[in-house]
């Protein structure tokens, strides 16, 4: 997608041309008869791809002025006939010849095209070289400055006040608290769970699944048709679609709150409760406690992160909240269609899928801390690295790029300062609302830490009361735990 604007488009606008809009599109722009040789090259490429089972539409826009003799159109049709592929005209996976001066939806073609070839710029090879140059500019190192290698420092090992091996029904990975209200899991680099475990947090309109790696996904209204973030759904390999990166700006050390991304040698503790999930991790002299919940009535996922500096020196931390967005049913169809809009005054990053039959509402990311920078370009975020070590974490500010026309992500950056032995709470929000005014109201509510704590108490009390209305007492404590805890969770959260 080389030529874009930020209007909203419907896939059905393609249908009047016989184009489904479901498969990739190569758009060829031709104005002069001397450039029709480029169409011939594209048709040959199309034949090769078809032979390999790769299905795509070739859309040719004829820009020749409306005159009686249509030399460009006639020559293009002749090229199609010469190759004996006339049967591919105006069928899915075939060739569509359109007069650019007669269509009303040229911007739609430019927006949705995966590749745009302008015949006036030379042959296909020249266009490919130009696209390669653009790609390498996007994936180049995005400003990694200073020393990248981390200091090899030693830190005190800090453990939570949890006697993990004496939990009820401990199985080598986790067990229940004495009152049965929480299930606690320990994992580390050497102690991996045999399969992905998860907890569901939801209200009647909005929800999220939290796995033992802080993975899962977030959705609004419909968990299949309107996913906000991606769901890997792989029991053995839980790749999170929401990642929180931390980096010490002085020691250059970097790690994640997610256990299986940029993990270190220390333990990660996951605590599943009724209506909330907590995580404890201590590394690099920083104690990190995260609590996640979905309020009873608001369409937002709240991450409360508490950071405590255990050292006698000031710490400067870079925090990046990375999201793999969907904003629809399938991220392979929505990537590149997501428009970002940053309201600096309100400290809100808005995201909207602007292509489809059912357009997404206003997805938003915000924080109680000031958002310093953002990006929607996954290529520039990853750079020459990968999710375990993206260039953006080791660089300066994020690129402030939109997510339109590129492999999409949503990432925001904040800087946190902790004095010696200081602890600090911050909030990360991810949600969706019909109107921007409603987004502003939700953000203003939950950037207030007092309001957040009150909402968390209300949510925990609500689920605790609901799930304890019916209690079963037998002579078998294991059955009691299953019926009174896990059974209630399954019945009321799914």
GROMACS .gro file of C-alpha atoms in nm:
model
  494
    1UNK     CA    1   0.000   0.000   0.000
    2UNK     CA    2   0.196   0.296  -0.124
    3UNK     CA    3  -0.073   0.559  -0.160
    4UNK     CA    4  -0.303   0.599   0.136
    5UNK     CA    5  -0.549   0.823   0.302
    6UNK     CA    6  -0.735   0.780   0.627
    7UNK     CA    7  -1.095   0.745   0.508
    8UNK     CA    8  -1.298   0.442   0.606
    9UNK     CA    9  -1.355   0.176   0.341
   10UNK     CA   10  -1.596  -0.114   0.298
   11UNK     CA   11  -1.497  -0.438   0.133
   12UNK     CA   12  -1.835  -0.449  -0.042
   13UNK     CA   13  -1.732  -0.143  -0.247
   14UNK     CA   14  -1.515  -0.383  -0.450
   15UNK     CA   15  -1.804  -0.611  -0.536
   16UNK     CA   16  -1.954  -0.395  -0.810
   17UNK     CA   17  -1.632  -0.454  -1.004
   18UNK     CA   18  -1.651  -0.830  -0.948
   19UNK     CA   19  -1.359  -0.814  -0.704
   20UNK     CA   20  -1.398  -0.996  -0.372
   21UNK     CA   21  -1.141  -0.799  -0.174
   22UNK     CA   22  -1.046  -1.123   0.006
   23UNK     CA   23  -0.720  -1.201  -0.174
   24UNK     CA   24  -0.405  -0.995  -0.245
   25UNK     CA   25  -0.421  -0.729  -0.514
   26UNK     CA   26  -0.151  -0.607  -0.751
   27UNK     CA   27  -0.248  -0.267  -0.886
   28UNK     CA   28  -0.097  -0.160  -1.219
   29UNK     CA   29  -0.134   0.204  -1.329
   30UNK     CA   30  -0.098   0.266  -1.704
   31UNK     CA   31  -0.144   0.591  -1.896
   32UNK     CA   32   0.060   0.565  -2.217
   33UNK     CA   33   0.067   0.295  -2.483
   34UNK     CA   34   0.446   0.281  -2.469
   35UNK     CA   35   0.419   0.153  -2.110
   36UNK     CA   36   0.192  -0.143  -2.186
   37UNK     CA   37   0.500  -0.369  -2.191
   38UNK     CA   38   0.491  -0.345  -1.809
   39UNK     CA   39   0.142  -0.501  -1.814
   40UNK     CA   40   0.286  -0.784  -2.025
   41UNK     CA   41   0.550  -0.845  -1.757
   42UNK     CA   42   0.288  -0.846  -1.481
   43UNK     CA   43   0.070  -1.092  -1.671
   44UNK     CA   44   0.366  -1.330  -1.704
   45UNK     CA   45   0.434  -1.301  -1.331
   46UNK     CA   46   0.067  -1.371  -1.265
   47UNK     CA   47   0.087  -1.689  -1.474
   48UNK     CA   48   0.389  -1.812  -1.278
   49UNK     CA   49   0.221  -1.745  -0.944
   50UNK     CA   50  -0.100  -1.916  -1.057
   51UNK     CA   51   0.098  -2.222  -1.157
   52UNK     CA   52   0.237  -2.233  -0.803
   53UNK     CA   53  -0.111  -2.210  -0.652
   54UNK     CA   54  -0.080  -1.848  -0.540
   55UNK     CA   55  -0.409  -1.668  -0.592
   56UNK     CA   56  -0.425  -1.291  -0.640
   57UNK     CA   57  -0.610  -1.029  -0.843
   58UNK     CA   58  -0.441  -0.812  -1.107
   59UNK     CA   59  -0.621  -0.477  -1.123
   60UNK     CA   60  -0.515  -0.258  -1.415
   61UNK     CA   61  -0.614   0.108  -1.400
   62UNK     CA   62  -0.613   0.270  -1.745
   63UNK     CA   63  -0.549   0.646  -1.715
   64UNK     CA   64  -0.574   0.721  -2.087
   65UNK     CA   65  -0.793   1.023  -2.151
   66UNK     CA   66  -1.149   0.956  -2.262
   67UNK     CA   67  -1.118   0.974  -2.640
   68UNK     CA   68  -1.287   0.777  -2.916
   69UNK     CA   69  -0.983   0.562  -2.992
   70UNK     CA   70  -0.882   0.377  -2.675
   71UNK     CA   71  -0.532   0.270  -2.779
   72UNK     CA   72  -0.411   0.176  -2.429
   73UNK     CA   73  -0.717  -0.034  -2.349
   74UNK     CA   74  -0.707  -0.206  -2.688
   75UNK     CA   75  -0.337  -0.289  -2.651
   76UNK     CA   76  -0.385  -0.430  -2.299
   77UNK     CA   77  -0.669  -0.651  -2.420
   78UNK     CA   78  -0.448  -0.766  -2.707
   79UNK     CA   79  -0.173  -0.863  -2.460
   80UNK     CA   80  -0.426  -1.069  -2.264
   81UNK     CA   81  -0.546  -1.242  -2.581
   82UNK     CA   82  -0.190  -1.306  -2.701
   83UNK     CA   83  -0.123  -1.496  -2.379
   84UNK     CA   84  -0.450  -1.688  -2.425
   85UNK     CA   85  -0.576  -1.593  -2.080
   86UNK     CA   86  -0.891  -1.409  -2.178
   87UNK     CA   87  -1.086  -1.651  -1.960
   88UNK     CA   88  -0.921  -1.491  -1.654
   89UNK     CA   89  -1.083  -1.155  -1.710
   90UNK     CA   90  -1.322  -1.044  -1.438
   91UNK     CA   91  -1.299  -1.361  -1.229
   92UNK     CA   92  -1.158  -1.407  -0.879
   93UNK     CA   93  -0.785  -1.459  -0.896
   94UNK     CA   94  -0.780  -1.309  -1.244
   95UNK     CA   95  -0.745  -0.980  -1.432
   96UNK     CA   96  -0.960  -0.669  -1.400
   97UNK     CA   97  -0.920  -0.384  -1.649
   98UNK     CA   98  -1.077  -0.057  -1.530
   99UNK     CA   99  -1.086   0.298  -1.661
  100UNK     CA  100  -0.943   0.518  -1.387
  101UNK     CA  101  -1.141   0.816  -1.520
  102UNK     CA  102  -1.474   0.637  -1.477
  103UNK     CA  103  -1.447   0.477  -1.133
  104UNK     CA  104  -1.538   0.650  -0.809
  105UNK     CA  105  -1.329   0.434  -0.579
  106UNK     CA  106  -0.970   0.483  -0.693
  107UNK     CA  107  -0.858   0.553  -0.336
  108UNK     CA  108  -1.003   0.215  -0.233
  109UNK     CA  109  -0.781   0.036  -0.486
  110UNK     CA  110  -0.475   0.233  -0.379
  111UNK     CA  111  -0.549   0.162  -0.014
  112UNK     CA  112  -0.607  -0.211  -0.040
  113UNK     CA  113  -0.347  -0.299  -0.305
  114UNK     CA  114  -0.061  -0.504  -0.165
  115UNK     CA  115   0.168  -0.388  -0.446
  116UNK     CA  116   0.131  -0.080  -0.668
  117UNK     CA  117   0.316  -0.072  -1.000
  118UNK     CA  118   0.327   0.259  -1.185
  119UNK     CA  119   0.415   0.171  -1.545
  120UNK     CA  120   0.549   0.523  -1.604
  121UNK     CA  121   0.835   0.450  -1.361
  122UNK     CA  122   0.988   0.175  -1.573
  123UNK     CA  123   0.978  -0.202  -1.584
  124UNK     CA  124   0.877  -0.435  -1.302
  125UNK     CA  125   1.238  -0.490  -1.195
  126UNK     CA  126   1.279  -0.117  -1.134
  127UNK     CA  127   0.961  -0.113  -0.926
  128UNK     CA  128   1.083  -0.411  -0.722
  129UNK     CA  129   1.413  -0.238  -0.655
  130UNK     CA  130   1.226   0.070  -0.537
  131UNK     CA  131   1.010  -0.144  -0.304
  132UNK     CA  132   1.322  -0.318  -0.170
  133UNK     CA  133   1.482   0.016  -0.094
  134UNK     CA  134   1.171   0.125   0.094
  135UNK     CA  135   1.160  -0.202   0.286
  136UNK     CA  136   1.523  -0.174   0.395
  137UNK     CA  137   1.464   0.185   0.503
  138UNK     CA  138   1.177   0.065   0.722
  139UNK     CA  139   1.367  -0.226   0.873
  140UNK     CA  140   1.696  -0.047   0.929
  141UNK     CA  141   1.828   0.000   1.280
  142UNK     CA  142   1.597   0.261   1.429
  143UNK     CA  143   1.835   0.469   1.630
  144UNK     CA  144   2.009   0.228   1.864
  145UNK     CA  145   2.237   0.463   2.049
  146UNK     CA  146   2.513   0.430   2.301
  147UNK     CA  147   2.622   0.104   2.459
  148UNK     CA  148   2.387  -0.185   2.386
  149UNK     CA  149   2.563  -0.461   2.580
  150UNK     CA  150   2.427  -0.485   2.933
  151UNK     CA  151   2.638  -0.454   3.245
  152UNK     CA  152   2.709  -0.786   3.412
  153UNK     CA  153   2.581  -0.696   3.756
  154UNK     CA  154   2.478  -0.924   4.040
  155UNK     CA  155   2.156  -0.861   4.229
  156UNK     CA  156   2.005  -0.998   4.544
  157UNK     CA  157   1.756  -1.277   4.477
  158UNK     CA  158   1.415  -1.170   4.608
  159UNK     CA  159   1.131  -1.417   4.659
  160UNK     CA  160   0.766  -1.349   4.744
  161UNK     CA  161   0.621  -1.457   5.074
  162UNK     CA  162   0.481  -1.778   4.924
  163UNK     CA  163   0.560  -2.128   5.050
  164UNK     CA  164   0.507  -2.274   4.705
  165UNK     CA  165   0.573  -2.640   4.788
  166UNK     CA  166   0.327  -2.642   5.078
  167UNK     CA  167   0.033  -2.515   4.876
  168UNK     CA  168  -0.275  -2.734   4.878
  169UNK     CA  169  -0.262  -3.004   4.610
  170UNK     CA  170   0.081  -2.888   4.493
  171UNK     CA  171   0.174  -3.071   4.169
  172UNK     CA  172   0.528  -2.951   4.104
  173UNK     CA  173   0.412  -2.635   3.928
  174UNK     CA  174   0.151  -2.485   4.159
  175UNK     CA  175  -0.133  -2.531   4.402
  176UNK     CA  176  -0.414  -2.363   4.596
  177UNK     CA  177  -0.381  -2.113   4.877
  178UNK     CA  178  -0.509  -2.233   5.215
  179UNK     CA  179  -0.847  -2.065   5.169
  180UNK     CA  180  -0.878  -2.194   4.812
  181UNK     CA  181  -0.939  -1.845   4.671
  182UNK     CA  182  -0.619  -1.835   4.465
  183UNK     CA  183  -0.423  -2.075   4.248
  184UNK     CA  184  -0.051  -2.004   4.244
  185UNK     CA  185   0.197  -2.113   3.976
  186UNK     CA  186   0.575  -2.090   3.977
  187UNK     CA  187   0.777  -2.108   3.656
  188UNK     CA  188   1.122  -2.011   3.536
  189UNK     CA  189   1.365  -2.073   3.254
  190UNK     CA  190   1.415  -2.435   3.361
  191UNK     CA  191   1.071  -2.507   3.504
  192UNK     CA  192   0.821  -2.491   3.218
  193UNK     CA  193   0.458  -2.585   3.241
  194UNK     CA  194   0.364  -2.884   3.022
  195UNK     CA  195   0.079  -2.687   2.866
  196UNK     CA  196  -0.063  -2.335   2.873
  197UNK     CA  197  -0.285  -2.247   3.168
  198UNK     CA  198  -0.523  -1.952   3.167
  199UNK     CA  199  -0.782  -1.748   3.353
  200UNK     CA  200  -1.071  -1.555   3.198
  201UNK     CA  201  -1.154  -1.203   3.315
  202UNK     CA  202  -1.471  -1.056   3.169
  203UNK     CA  203  -1.783  -0.852   3.210
  204UNK     CA  204  -2.093  -0.871   2.990
  205UNK     CA  205  -1.931  -0.677   2.701
  206UNK     CA  206  -1.554  -0.703   2.734
  207UNK     CA  207  -1.298  -0.964   2.832
  208UNK     CA  208  -0.946  -1.095   2.830
  209UNK     CA  209  -0.777  -1.432   2.868
  210UNK     CA  210  -0.459  -1.427   3.078
  211UNK     CA  211  -0.223  -1.721   3.035
  212UNK     CA  212   0.059  -1.820   3.267
  213UNK     CA  213   0.293  -1.619   3.041
  214UNK     CA  214   0.074  -1.307   3.057
  215UNK     CA  215  -0.037  -1.405   2.708
  216UNK     CA  216  -0.384  -1.480   2.578
  217UNK     CA  217  -0.587  -1.210   2.406
  218UNK     CA  218  -0.838  -0.929   2.463
  219UNK     CA  219  -1.176  -0.888   2.292
  220UNK     CA  220  -1.485  -0.667   2.290
  221UNK     CA  221  -1.848  -0.777   2.245
  222UNK     CA  222  -1.755  -1.094   2.052
  223UNK     CA  223  -1.448  -1.304   2.132
  224UNK     CA  224  -1.421  -1.439   1.775
  225UNK     CA  225  -1.542  -1.158   1.551
  226UNK     CA  226  -1.400  -0.860   1.738
  227UNK     CA  227  -1.065  -0.949   1.883
  228UNK     CA  228  -0.860  -0.652   1.991
  229UNK     CA  229  -0.538  -0.851   2.021
  230UNK     CA  230  -0.426  -1.174   1.860
  231UNK     CA  231  -0.479  -1.522   2.005
  232UNK     CA  232  -0.212  -1.783   1.932
  233UNK     CA  233  -0.422  -2.069   2.079
  234UNK     CA  234  -0.127  -2.309   2.094
  235UNK     CA  235  -0.121  -2.523   2.411
  236UNK     CA  236   0.254  -2.590   2.397
  237UNK     CA  237   0.386  -2.253   2.273
  238UNK     CA  238   0.214  -1.953   2.426
  239UNK     CA  239   0.327  -1.652   2.222
  240UNK     CA  240   0.176  -1.344   2.390
  241UNK     CA  241   0.011  -1.071   2.187
  242UNK     CA  242   0.053  -0.820   2.470
  243UNK     CA  243   0.406  -0.772   2.604
  244UNK     CA  244   0.549  -0.532   2.862
  245UNK     CA  245   0.920  -0.464   2.810
  246UNK     CA  246   1.145  -0.298   3.068
  247UNK     CA  247   1.493  -0.160   3.015
  248UNK     CA  248   1.733   0.004   3.256
  249UNK     CA  249   1.860   0.309   3.069
  250UNK     CA  250   2.185   0.314   3.266
  251UNK     CA  251   2.287  -0.053   3.292
  252UNK     CA  252   2.131  -0.127   2.948
  253UNK     CA  253   1.972  -0.446   3.081
  254UNK     CA  254   1.635  -0.540   2.933
  255UNK     CA  255   1.367  -0.793   3.026
  256UNK     CA  256   0.991  -0.850   3.008
  257UNK     CA  257   0.710  -0.903   3.254
  258UNK     CA  258   0.609  -1.197   3.031
  259UNK     CA  259   0.774  -1.520   3.136
  260UNK     CA  260   0.851  -1.660   2.791
  261UNK     CA  261   0.969  -1.358   2.590
  262UNK     CA  262   1.283  -1.192   2.726
  263UNK     CA  263   1.291  -1.397   3.043
  264UNK     CA  264   1.577  -1.410   3.292
  265UNK     CA  265   1.690  -1.670   3.543
  266UNK     CA  266   1.455  -1.563   3.825
  267UNK     CA  267   1.115  -1.716   3.911
  268UNK     CA  268   0.783  -1.587   3.778
  269UNK     CA  269   0.481  -1.637   4.004
  270UNK     CA  270   0.128  -1.627   3.856
  271UNK     CA  271  -0.168  -1.599   4.093
  272UNK     CA  272  -0.516  -1.667   3.957
  273UNK     CA  273  -0.806  -1.533   4.162
  274UNK     CA  274  -1.175  -1.465   4.114
  275UNK     CA  275  -1.190  -1.164   3.880
  276UNK     CA  276  -0.818  -1.087   3.880
  277UNK     CA  277  -0.472  -1.218   3.794
  278UNK     CA  278  -0.150  -1.123   3.973
  279UNK     CA  279   0.211  -1.176   3.877
  280UNK     CA  280   0.526  -1.143   4.088
  281UNK     CA  281   0.873  -1.120   3.943
  282UNK     CA  282   1.191  -0.970   4.086
  283UNK     CA  283   1.495  -0.909   3.869
  284UNK     CA  284   1.772  -0.654   3.806
  285UNK     CA  285   1.711  -0.502   4.150
  286UNK     CA  286   1.347  -0.423   4.066
  287UNK     CA  287   1.047  -0.594   4.225
  288UNK     CA  288   0.766  -0.613   3.971
  289UNK     CA  289   0.410  -0.684   4.079
  290UNK     CA  290   0.133  -0.677   3.819
  291UNK     CA  291  -0.240  -0.710   3.881
  292UNK     CA  292  -0.485  -0.738   3.591
  293UNK     CA  293  -0.863  -0.707   3.600
  294UNK     CA  294  -1.163  -0.609   3.389
  295UNK     CA  295  -1.397  -0.369   3.572
  296UNK     CA  296  -1.759  -0.473   3.619
  297UNK     CA  297  -1.908  -0.213   3.385
  298UNK     CA  298  -1.632  -0.059   3.170
  299UNK     CA  299  -1.491  -0.191   2.841
  300UNK     CA  300  -1.126  -0.180   2.942
  301UNK     CA  301  -0.849  -0.407   3.059
  302UNK     CA  302  -0.654  -0.261   3.353
  303UNK     CA  303  -0.292  -0.353   3.426
  304UNK     CA  304  -0.172  -0.220   3.762
  305UNK     CA  305   0.208  -0.240   3.769
  306UNK     CA  306   0.401  -0.177   4.089
  307UNK     CA  307   0.777  -0.129   4.055
  308UNK     CA  308   1.002  -0.117   4.362
  309UNK     CA  309   1.368  -0.018   4.348
  310UNK     CA  310   1.566  -0.235   4.594
  311UNK     CA  311   1.895  -0.053   4.533
  312UNK     CA  312   2.048   0.252   4.700
  313UNK     CA  313   2.076   0.431   4.366
  314UNK     CA  314   1.833   0.603   4.133
  315UNK     CA  315   1.693   0.391   3.848
  316UNK     CA  316   1.578   0.517   3.509
  317UNK     CA  317   1.355   0.268   3.330
  318UNK     CA  318   1.210   0.255   2.980
  319UNK     CA  319   0.874   0.076   2.969
  320UNK     CA  320   0.719  -0.031   2.638
  321UNK     CA  321   0.370  -0.177   2.610
  322UNK     CA  322   0.358  -0.377   2.284
  323UNK     CA  323   0.038  -0.512   2.129
  324UNK     CA  324  -0.022  -0.734   1.827
  325UNK     CA  325  -0.357  -0.595   1.712
  326UNK     CA  326  -0.645  -0.760   1.529
  327UNK     CA  327  -0.940  -0.517   1.551
  328UNK     CA  328  -1.159  -0.771   1.379
  329UNK     CA  329  -1.167  -1.147   1.326
  330UNK     CA  330  -0.834  -1.226   1.158
  331UNK     CA  331  -0.512  -1.028   1.193
  332UNK     CA  332  -0.388  -1.147   0.852
  333UNK     CA  333  -0.678  -0.955   0.698
  334UNK     CA  334  -0.664  -0.644   0.916
  335UNK     CA  335  -0.290  -0.580   0.932
  336UNK     CA  336  -0.208  -0.269   0.733
  337UNK     CA  337  -0.566  -0.141   0.770
  338UNK     CA  338  -0.525   0.005   1.120
  339UNK     CA  339  -0.515   0.381   1.156
  340UNK     CA  340  -0.352   0.530   1.466
  341UNK     CA  341  -0.424   0.871   1.609
  342UNK     CA  342  -0.235   1.006   1.912
  343UNK     CA  343  -0.397   1.270   2.131
  344UNK     CA  344  -0.100   1.400   2.326
  345UNK     CA  345  -0.308   1.630   2.547
  346UNK     CA  346  -0.533   1.343   2.658
  347UNK     CA  347  -0.247   1.089   2.660
  348UNK     CA  348  -0.450   0.846   2.447
  349UNK     CA  349  -0.344   0.645   2.142
  350UNK     CA  350  -0.654   0.561   1.934
  351UNK     CA  351  -0.661   0.270   1.688
  352UNK     CA  352  -0.927   0.193   1.429
  353UNK     CA  353  -0.962  -0.066   1.153
  354UNK     CA  354  -1.073   0.143   0.854
  355UNK     CA  355  -1.138  -0.143   0.609
  356UNK     CA  356  -1.414  -0.400   0.635
  357UNK     CA  357  -1.787  -0.449   0.645
  358UNK     CA  358  -1.814  -0.409   1.020
  359UNK     CA  359  -1.573  -0.134   1.107
  360UNK     CA  360  -1.412  -0.147   1.451
  361UNK     CA  361  -1.492   0.107   1.718
  362UNK     CA  362  -1.237   0.322   1.898
  363UNK     CA  363  -0.975   0.091   2.044
  364UNK     CA  364  -0.745   0.279   2.277
  365UNK     CA  365  -0.425   0.249   2.476
  366UNK     CA  366  -0.346   0.483   2.761
  367UNK     CA  367  -0.161   0.505   3.092
  368UNK     CA  368  -0.138   0.691   3.418
  369UNK     CA  369   0.213   0.780   3.299
  370UNK     CA  370   0.286   1.014   3.010
  371UNK     CA  371   0.320   0.837   2.676
  372UNK     CA  372   0.649   0.960   2.537
  373UNK     CA  373   0.633   0.797   2.193
  374UNK     CA  374   0.448   0.532   1.996
  375UNK     CA  375   0.462   0.331   1.675
  376UNK     CA  376   0.227   0.127   1.458
  377UNK     CA  377   0.499  -0.011   1.229
  378UNK     CA  378   0.601  -0.361   1.334
  379UNK     CA  379   0.891  -0.357   1.088
  380UNK     CA  380   1.055  -0.059   1.254
  381UNK     CA  381   0.972  -0.192   1.602
  382UNK     CA  382   1.139  -0.529   1.540
  383UNK     CA  383   1.413  -0.392   1.313
  384UNK     CA  384   1.693  -0.645   1.274
  385UNK     CA  385   1.588  -0.832   1.588
  386UNK     CA  386   1.278  -1.027   1.693
  387UNK     CA  387   1.017  -1.014   1.968
  388UNK     CA  388   1.274  -1.142   2.216
  389UNK     CA  389   1.510  -0.857   2.129
  390UNK     CA  390   1.340  -0.587   1.921
  391UNK     CA  391   1.548  -0.291   1.811
  392UNK     CA  392   1.293  -0.047   1.951
  393UNK     CA  393   1.370  -0.151   2.308
  394UNK     CA  394   1.738  -0.069   2.264
  395UNK     CA  395   1.684   0.249   2.063
  396UNK     CA  396   1.572   0.598   2.144
  397UNK     CA  397   1.207   0.696   2.110
  398UNK     CA  398   0.964   0.488   1.905
  399UNK     CA  399   0.920   0.592   1.543
  400UNK     CA  400   0.580   0.773   1.575
  401UNK     CA  401   0.463   0.590   1.259
  402UNK     CA  402   0.110   0.494   1.166
  403UNK     CA  403   0.000   0.131   1.122
  404UNK     CA  404  -0.151   0.192   0.778
  405UNK     CA  405   0.005   0.010   0.485
  406UNK     CA  406   0.263  -0.180   0.691
  407UNK     CA  407   0.266  -0.491   0.910
  408UNK     CA  408   0.084  -0.345   1.207
  409UNK     CA  409   0.155  -0.326   1.576
  410UNK     CA  410   0.061  -0.088   1.855
  411UNK     CA  411   0.339   0.009   2.094
  412UNK     CA  412   0.370   0.293   2.343
  413UNK     CA  413   0.675   0.401   2.541
  414UNK     CA  414   0.705   0.561   2.885
  415UNK     CA  415   1.000   0.650   3.106
  416UNK     CA  416   0.987   0.574   3.478
  417UNK     CA  417   1.224   0.714   3.740
  418UNK     CA  418   1.264   0.546   4.079
  419UNK     CA  419   1.466   0.701   4.357
  420UNK     CA  420   1.661   0.475   4.593
  421UNK     CA  421   1.425   0.220   4.753
  422UNK     CA  422   1.124   0.397   4.602
  423UNK     CA  423   0.817   0.210   4.481
  424UNK     CA  424   0.572   0.340   4.223
  425UNK     CA  425   0.242   0.227   4.076
  426UNK     CA  426   0.131   0.288   3.721
  427UNK     CA  427  -0.166   0.182   3.511
  428UNK     CA  428  -0.176   0.052   3.153
  429UNK     CA  429  -0.515   0.051   2.982
  430UNK     CA  430  -0.642  -0.129   2.673
  431UNK     CA  431  -1.006  -0.095   2.575
  432UNK     CA  432  -1.271  -0.011   2.319
  433UNK     CA  433  -1.563   0.234   2.313
  434UNK     CA  434  -1.818   0.349   2.056
  435UNK     CA  435  -1.723   0.718   2.079
  436UNK     CA  436  -1.404   0.905   2.158
  437UNK     CA  437  -1.581   1.100   2.430
  438UNK     CA  438  -1.651   0.773   2.610
  439UNK     CA  439  -1.283   0.677   2.575
  440UNK     CA  440  -1.177   1.003   2.739
  441UNK     CA  441  -1.417   0.940   3.027
  442UNK     CA  442  -1.280   0.589   3.088
  443UNK     CA  443  -0.917   0.703   3.067
  444UNK     CA  444  -0.972   0.993   3.308
  445UNK     CA  445  -1.135   0.752   3.551
  446UNK     CA  446  -0.864   0.487   3.551
  447UNK     CA  447  -0.557   0.707   3.541
  448UNK     CA  448  -0.655   0.796   3.898
  449UNK     CA  449  -0.485   0.530   4.113
  450UNK     CA  450  -0.737   0.576   4.395
  451UNK     CA  451  -1.022   0.509   4.151
  452UNK     CA  452  -0.838   0.207   4.012
  453UNK     CA  453  -0.793   0.050   4.355
  454UNK     CA  454  -1.158   0.109   4.438
  455UNK     CA  455  -1.270  -0.051   4.109
  456UNK     CA  456  -1.041  -0.349   4.173
  457UNK     CA  457  -1.195  -0.403   4.518
  458UNK     CA  458  -1.545  -0.384   4.372
  459UNK     CA  459  -1.455  -0.634   4.099
  460UNK     CA  460  -1.297  -0.880   4.342
  461UNK     CA  461  -1.591  -0.850   4.583
  462UNK     CA  462  -1.840  -0.900   4.301
  463UNK     CA  463  -1.682  -1.220   4.173
  464UNK     CA  464  -1.604  -1.348   4.520
  465UNK     CA  465  -1.967  -1.306   4.626
  466UNK     CA  466  -2.107  -1.452   4.304
  467UNK     CA  467  -1.890  -1.762   4.308
  468UNK     CA  468  -1.947  -1.841   4.676
  469UNK     CA  469  -2.328  -1.838   4.667
  470UNK     CA  470  -2.342  -2.216   4.638
  471UNK     CA  471  -2.092  -2.421   4.835
  472UNK     CA  472  -2.058  -2.798   4.845
  473UNK     CA  473  -1.926  -2.985   5.146
  474UNK     CA  474  -1.822  -3.350   5.113
  475UNK     CA  475  -1.579  -3.581   5.285
  476UNK     CA  476  -1.332  -3.526   5.000
  477UNK     CA  477  -1.149  -3.192   5.009
  478UNK     CA  478  -1.033  -3.230   4.648
  479UNK     CA  479  -1.392  -3.255   4.526
  480UNK     CA  480  -1.487  -2.954   4.739
  481UNK     CA  481  -1.209  -2.749   4.580
  482UNK     CA  482  -1.307  -2.850   4.229
  483UNK     CA  483  -1.678  -2.779   4.275
  484UNK     CA  484  -1.650  -2.464   4.485
  485UNK     CA  485  -1.362  -2.299   4.300
  486UNK     CA  486  -1.271  -2.430   3.956
  487UNK     CA  487  -1.625  -2.537   3.871
  488UNK     CA  488  -1.767  -2.196   3.957
  489UNK     CA  489  -1.501  -2.021   3.755
  490UNK     CA  490  -1.577  -2.231   3.448
  491UNK     CA  491  -1.954  -2.180   3.476
  492UNK     CA  492  -1.947  -1.806   3.525
  493UNK     CA  493  -1.650  -1.683   3.323
  494UNK     CA  494  -1.667  -1.876   2.997
   0.00000   0.00000   0.00000
